[in-house]
Short mmCIF file of C-alpha atoms in Angstrom, two decimals:
data_model
loop_
_atom_site.label_atom_id
_atom_site.label_comp_id
_atom_site.label_asym_id
_atom_site.label_seq_id
_atom_site.Cartn_x
_atom_site.Cartn_y
_atom_site.Cartn_z
CA MET K 20 177.19 90.46 10.51
CA HIS K 21 174.97 92.48 8.63
CA ALA K 22 174.25 92.56 4.39
CA SER K 23 175.84 96.02 4.09
CA LEU K 24 176.34 99.30 5.96
CA CYS K 25 173.06 100.25 5.14
CA ASP K 26 172.26 97.38 7.07
CA MET K 27 173.88 98.98 10.15
CA ILE K 28 172.59 101.99 9.90
CA THR K 29 168.76 101.51 9.03
CA ASP K 30 168.87 99.01 12.79
CA LEU K 31 170.63 101.08 14.83
CA VAL K 32 168.14 104.96 14.17
CA GLN K 33 165.32 101.80 14.13
CA ASN K 34 166.66 102.14 17.88
CA SER K 35 165.95 105.34 18.48
CA ILE K 36 163.38 105.67 17.25
CA GLU K 37 162.13 102.43 19.76
CA ALA K 38 163.76 105.18 21.64
CA GLU K 39 160.95 107.38 22.01
CA ALA K 40 163.12 109.75 20.43
CA LYS K 41 162.13 113.33 18.90
CA GLU K 42 164.74 114.38 17.25
CA ILE K 43 167.57 111.93 15.37
CA THR K 44 170.58 113.23 13.12
CA LEU K 45 172.36 110.82 11.04
CA ASN K 46 175.81 112.16 10.19
CA VAL K 47 177.23 109.43 7.12
CA GLU K 48 181.09 110.69 6.67
CA GLU K 49 183.36 109.21 3.88
CA HIS K 50 186.99 109.73 2.75
CA LYS K 51 189.30 108.13 1.15
CA LYS K 52 190.73 106.23 4.24
CA GLU K 53 188.18 106.35 6.49
CA LEU K 54 184.39 105.73 6.75
CA GLU K 55 182.56 107.00 10.12
CA ILE K 56 178.96 106.55 10.55
CA THR K 57 176.82 108.80 13.15
CA ILE K 58 173.81 108.65 15.18
CA ARG K 59 172.83 111.62 18.01
CA ASP K 60 168.87 110.40 19.66
CA ASN K 61 167.54 112.28 22.41
CA GLY K 62 165.80 108.70 23.63
CA LYS K 63 165.01 106.81 26.89
CA GLY K 64 168.55 106.54 26.84
CA MET K 65 170.49 103.76 28.72
CA SER K 66 171.92 102.86 32.16
CA ALA K 67 175.23 101.45 32.45
CA GLU K 68 174.24 98.37 33.28
CA THR K 69 171.80 98.22 30.11
CA LEU K 70 174.55 99.23 28.14
CA GLU K 71 176.59 96.64 28.68
CA LYS K 72 174.17 94.20 28.56
CA ALA K 73 172.53 96.05 25.54
CA LYS K 74 176.68 94.14 24.09
CA ASP K 75 175.91 90.68 24.12
CA PRO K 76 173.60 89.02 20.81
CA PHE K 77 171.53 87.08 23.68
CA TRP K 78 169.73 89.73 25.47
CA SER K 79 167.38 91.47 24.51
CA ASP K 80 165.36 94.30 26.45
CA GLY K 81 162.01 92.33 26.00
CA LYS K 82 159.85 95.65 23.44
CA HIS K 83 160.12 92.89 21.06
CA ARG K 84 157.69 89.77 22.21
CA LYS K 85 158.77 87.22 19.78
CA ARG K 86 162.68 88.43 20.00
CA LYS K 87 164.73 86.30 22.12
CA VAL K 88 168.39 88.57 20.55
CA GLY K 89 169.57 92.54 20.10
CA LEU K 90 172.02 91.69 17.67
CA GLY K 91 172.79 95.34 16.53
CA LEU K 92 175.27 96.85 19.35
CA PRO K 93 176.87 93.22 19.08
CA PHE K 94 177.17 93.60 14.72
CA LEU K 95 178.34 97.28 15.48
CA TYR K 96 181.31 95.89 17.34
CA GLN K 97 181.79 93.14 15.56
CA THR K 98 182.56 94.81 12.23
CA ALA K 99 184.46 97.83 13.61
CA GLU K 100 187.01 94.91 15.37
CA ALA K 101 186.35 92.94 11.73
CA THR K 102 187.11 96.03 9.79
CA GLY K 103 190.88 97.28 11.47
CA GLY K 104 187.74 100.42 12.60
CA SER K 105 186.03 101.19 16.62
CA ALA K 106 182.54 101.09 18.17
CA THR K 107 181.39 103.21 21.31
CA VAL K 108 178.06 103.57 21.77
CA HIS K 109 177.26 107.09 24.76
CA SER K 110 174.04 106.96 26.76
CA LYS K 111 172.31 108.31 29.08
CA GLU K 112 169.07 107.50 30.36
CA LYS K 113 165.89 110.33 29.90
CA ILE K 114 168.72 112.19 27.92
CA GLY K 115 169.68 110.15 24.21
CA THR K 116 172.31 107.95 22.97
CA THR K 117 175.53 108.32 20.80
CA VAL K 118 176.46 105.24 18.41
CA VAL K 119 179.98 106.36 17.05
CA PHE K 120 181.45 103.43 14.71
CA ARG K 121 184.54 104.58 12.01
CA ALA K 122 186.69 101.60 9.79
CA LYS K 123 189.38 101.89 7.07
CA ALA K 124 187.07 102.42 4.14
CA ASP K 125 189.75 100.16 1.82
CA HIS K 126 189.36 97.12 4.58
CA VAL K 127 188.73 94.12 2.95
CA ASP K 128 185.62 93.35 5.77
CA LEU K 129 183.98 95.82 5.30
CA PRO K 130 180.87 95.34 4.05
CA GLN K 131 180.01 96.31 1.36
CA PHE K 132 177.85 99.96 1.47
CA GLY K 133 174.38 98.82 0.13
CA ASN K 134 171.98 101.44 -1.72
CA PHE K 135 172.31 104.56 0.96
CA ILE K 136 169.27 106.13 -1.44
CA SER K 137 166.87 103.29 0.00
CA ALA K 138 167.24 103.93 3.24
CA ALA K 139 167.78 107.12 3.72
CA THR K 140 164.20 106.68 2.00
CA SER K 141 162.48 104.57 3.66
CA LEU K 142 164.13 105.60 7.73
CA MET K 143 162.14 109.33 6.41
CA THR K 144 158.72 107.48 5.77
CA TYR K 145 158.86 105.16 8.29
CA GLY K 146 156.32 106.30 10.67
CA PHE K 147 157.41 107.93 14.03
CA LYS K 148 156.94 111.67 15.39
CA GLY K 149 160.09 113.58 15.70
CA ASN K 150 162.39 114.70 13.11
CA LEU K 151 165.16 112.96 11.52
CA MET K 152 167.76 114.45 10.25
CA ILE K 153 170.79 112.39 7.94
CA GLU K 154 174.57 115.00 6.48
CA ARG K 155 175.22 113.45 4.53
CA VAL K 156 180.16 113.88 2.93
CA ARG K 157 181.67 112.88 1.61
CA ASN K 158 185.13 113.50 0.60
CA GLY K 159 184.61 117.36 0.96
CA LYS K 160 181.51 117.18 -0.96
CA SER K 161 177.60 117.75 1.88
CA TYR K 162 173.89 117.73 1.98
CA THR K 163 171.52 118.36 4.37
CA ILE K 164 168.16 116.76 4.41
CA SER K 165 165.22 116.72 7.70
CA LYS K 166 162.63 115.40 8.20
CA GLU K 167 160.75 118.27 9.06
CA GLU K 168 161.76 119.83 6.84
CA LEU K 169 160.85 117.96 3.53
CA THR K 170 157.10 116.80 5.51
CA GLU K 171 156.37 121.07 6.24
CA VAL K 172 157.37 121.49 1.70
CA LEU K 173 155.97 117.93 0.61
CA GLY K 174 153.58 117.06 3.59
CA ASP K 175 153.40 113.37 4.14
CA LEU K 176 156.17 111.78 2.82
CA ASN K 177 154.45 108.12 2.52
CA ASP K 178 152.41 109.31 -0.41
CA LEU K 179 152.92 108.46 -3.25
CA THR K 180 154.04 111.33 -5.68
CA ASN K 181 155.20 112.58 -1.91
CA LEU K 182 157.60 109.89 -2.29
CA ILE K 183 158.88 109.04 -5.92
CA LEU K 184 159.58 113.56 -4.84
CA LEU K 185 161.34 112.37 -1.58
CA LYS K 186 163.67 109.10 -3.75
CA GLN K 187 164.49 111.47 -6.45
CA PHE K 188 165.48 114.54 -4.18
CA ILE K 189 167.76 111.74 -2.14
CA THR K 190 168.47 110.68 -5.58
CA SER K 191 170.22 114.60 -7.02
CA GLN K 192 172.58 114.42 -3.83
CA GLU K 193 173.43 111.98 -3.65
CA ASP K 194 174.65 112.18 -7.87
CA ASP K 195 175.60 115.93 -6.68
CA LEU K 196 177.83 113.68 -4.04
CA ASN K 197 179.79 111.22 -6.65
CA ASN K 198 179.91 113.86 -9.02
CA VAL K 199 177.72 112.13 -11.46
CA GLN K 200 175.91 115.12 -14.35
CA ASN K 201 172.48 114.61 -15.11
CA GLU K 202 171.19 113.71 -18.37
CA ARG K 203 168.37 115.90 -18.94
CA TYR K 204 170.30 118.92 -18.56
CA GLU K 205 173.43 117.81 -20.67
CA THR K 206 171.06 117.76 -23.54
CA TRP K 207 170.01 121.34 -23.58
CA PRO K 208 170.95 123.31 -25.71
CA LYS K 209 173.51 125.88 -24.78
#
């Protein structure tokens, strides 16, 4: 299994990038009783036969010369089963792939969520030419960020100054979801 759900998310989004997707949407919804993660892409997609093979941890499509196994989807299915949830993968060649993972949010076997700020920052700066859209929902609050929009405003997201600004921006969005007050504003005179 992955050490955290953010590790699983990162792995699945990287699969979309490696499938030459130009548009990837990551939707993460956390509610009191359920967690749902959806990743949609317009990459190469897979035939029904390839998709069935991809469920086998001892099969790999050969995209990594030194790796003889592909554990991403098997771990996804294993985690879903262990947490009383579900995992579905729909894919069509030359159209794209949609992965949906659902789990009971309070299930004892659900891996820790992990550091979403680091995961999102890493994915936004991953070297691919497409757009990544992240939609995040927690208990009725939400935010959406787009790699294209961030690049338009900040420029190169791998530039150190822009990377710091990107991480601060994602942190502020996460703080809003968590109802965290920003300390520097609390000290302002009223």
